[in-house]
């Protein structure tokens, strides 16, 4: 069974999702509008990439509430990664990264997804 990990940097107006496979290879990285249609499209896209998906989100509610509700409705496994953890991990990750980190939402979504593979 192939697996994938999705990190979501959640925001009020939009989110950034980053999907990684077991080797850490990026399968998908995109902006997701904070509306039901685009979030449902993201979930469908992620589920088409792998049989086993683990989601990690940096907010337990607020701007992520709709995302979380749609994930739970689809019986998806979701972990919460506190913002401070993301900040500290980003600092460490950028120091050892083989490529420069991109814009902040992209970077954070990657940082949220990457350690979940362990």
Tab-separated table of C-alpha atoms in Angstrom:
chain	number	residue	atom	x	y	z
A	1	UNK	CA	0.000	0.000	0.000
A	2	UNK	CA	1.483	3.343	-0.995
A	3	UNK	CA	1.301	6.147	1.540
A	4	UNK	CA	1.405	9.923	1.393
A	5	UNK	CA	1.583	12.687	3.953
A	6	UNK	CA	-0.189	16.002	3.539
A	7	UNK	CA	0.938	19.095	5.380
A	8	UNK	CA	-1.478	22.016	5.380
A	9	UNK	CA	-0.507	25.537	6.352
A	10	UNK	CA	-3.997	26.786	7.194
A	11	UNK	CA	-5.098	30.382	6.793
A	12	UNK	CA	-8.311	32.382	6.906
A	13	UNK	CA	-8.714	32.969	3.156
A	14	UNK	CA	-6.591	30.155	1.762
A	15	UNK	CA	-4.408	27.225	2.767
A	16	UNK	CA	-1.272	25.761	1.245
A	17	UNK	CA	-1.112	21.975	0.900
A	18	UNK	CA	2.028	19.960	0.342
A	19	UNK	CA	1.859	16.198	-0.344
A	20	UNK	CA	4.911	13.960	0.104
A	21	UNK	CA	5.450	10.261	-0.559
A	22	UNK	CA	7.429	7.901	1.689
A	23	UNK	CA	10.749	9.007	0.189
A	24	UNK	CA	9.967	12.698	0.802
A	25	UNK	CA	9.304	13.414	-2.872
A	26	UNK	CA	6.774	16.159	-3.520
A	27	UNK	CA	3.646	14.783	-5.175
A	28	UNK	CA	1.543	17.945	-5.006
A	29	UNK	CA	1.940	21.472	-3.731
A	30	UNK	CA	-0.776	24.048	-4.241
A	31	UNK	CA	-2.837	26.900	-2.885
A	32	UNK	CA	-6.271	25.831	-1.669
A	33	UNK	CA	-9.065	28.357	-1.301
A	34	UNK	CA	-10.859	28.118	2.030
A	35	UNK	CA	-14.136	27.023	0.474
A	36	UNK	CA	-15.854	23.667	0.354
A	37	UNK	CA	-15.372	23.038	-3.378
A	38	UNK	CA	-11.612	23.632	-3.447
A	39	UNK	CA	-10.998	21.747	-0.198
A	40	UNK	CA	-13.013	18.782	-1.522
A	41	UNK	CA	-10.929	18.923	-4.719
A	42	UNK	CA	-7.732	18.812	-2.634
A	43	UNK	CA	-8.959	15.797	-0.679
A	44	UNK	CA	-9.858	14.001	-3.923
A	45	UNK	CA	-6.465	14.845	-5.452
A	46	UNK	CA	-4.598	13.586	-2.391
A	47	UNK	CA	-6.633	10.378	-2.245
A	48	UNK	CA	-5.872	9.756	-5.923
A	49	UNK	CA	-2.119	9.901	-5.191
A	50	UNK	CA	-1.959	7.219	-2.498
A	51	UNK	CA	-4.049	4.644	-0.679
A	52	UNK	CA	-2.998	5.707	2.802
A	53	UNK	CA	-3.043	9.419	3.579
A	54	UNK	CA	-2.046	11.113	6.828
A	55	UNK	CA	-2.963	14.790	7.159
A	56	UNK	CA	-1.190	17.305	9.401
A	57	UNK	CA	-2.600	20.786	9.997
A	58	UNK	CA	-1.125	23.707	11.918
A	59	UNK	CA	-4.431	24.943	13.389
A	60	UNK	CA	-6.954	23.052	15.533
A	61	UNK	CA	-9.855	25.261	14.389
A	62	UNK	CA	-10.364	28.854	13.285
A	63	UNK	CA	-9.376	29.175	9.627
A	64	UNK	CA	-8.919	25.397	9.426
A	65	UNK	CA	-12.423	24.549	10.726
A	66	UNK	CA	-13.963	23.844	7.308
A	67	UNK	CA	-10.925	21.837	6.198
A	68	UNK	CA	-11.026	19.746	9.381
A	69	UNK	CA	-14.780	19.165	9.110
A	70	UNK	CA	-14.451	17.944	5.507
A	71	UNK	CA	-11.499	15.696	6.386
A	72	UNK	CA	-13.352	14.149	9.339
A	73	UNK	CA	-16.459	13.708	7.194
A	74	UNK	CA	-14.317	11.629	4.804
A	75	UNK	CA	-12.842	9.634	7.742
A	76	UNK	CA	-9.342	10.993	7.183
A	77	UNK	CA	-6.590	10.720	9.783
A	78	UNK	CA	-5.585	14.229	10.928
A	79	UNK	CA	-2.824	15.405	13.268
A	80	UNK	CA	-2.420	18.849	14.780
A	81	UNK	CA	1.037	20.422	14.636
A	82	UNK	CA	1.300	23.549	16.845
A	83	UNK	CA	2.573	26.727	15.205
A	84	UNK	CA	5.554	26.992	17.552
A	85	UNK	CA	6.608	23.493	16.516
A	86	UNK	CA	6.381	24.523	12.863
A	87	UNK	CA	8.479	27.647	13.571
A	88	UNK	CA	11.204	25.654	15.317
A	89	UNK	CA	11.188	22.897	12.710
A	90	UNK	CA	11.392	25.463	9.901
A	91	UNK	CA	14.483	26.996	11.474
A	92	UNK	CA	16.158	23.588	11.652
A	93	UNK	CA	14.940	22.400	8.280
A	94	UNK	CA	16.120	25.459	6.350
A	95	UNK	CA	19.589	25.015	7.826
A	96	UNK	CA	19.940	21.507	6.367
A	97	UNK	CA	17.743	21.771	3.284
A	98	UNK	CA	19.414	20.914	-0.040
A	99	UNK	CA	17.367	23.617	-1.752
A	100	UNK	CA	16.311	27.073	-0.638
A	101	UNK	CA	12.872	27.210	0.917
A	102	UNK	CA	10.180	28.881	-1.110
A	103	UNK	CA	7.475	31.306	0.001
A	104	UNK	CA	6.413	30.933	3.640
A	105	UNK	CA	3.104	29.025	3.124
A	106	UNK	CA	4.856	26.536	0.845
A	107	UNK	CA	7.719	26.167	3.298
A	108	UNK	CA	5.442	25.672	6.291
A	109	UNK	CA	3.239	23.146	4.488
A	110	UNK	CA	6.360	21.128	3.642
A	111	UNK	CA	7.693	21.389	7.210
A	112	UNK	CA	4.305	20.246	8.553
A	113	UNK	CA	4.192	17.207	6.230
A	114	UNK	CA	7.816	16.042	6.272
A	115	UNK	CA	8.248	14.789	9.871
A	116	UNK	CA	4.876	13.000	9.814
A	117	UNK	CA	6.465	10.375	7.555
A	118	UNK	CA	8.460	8.971	10.467
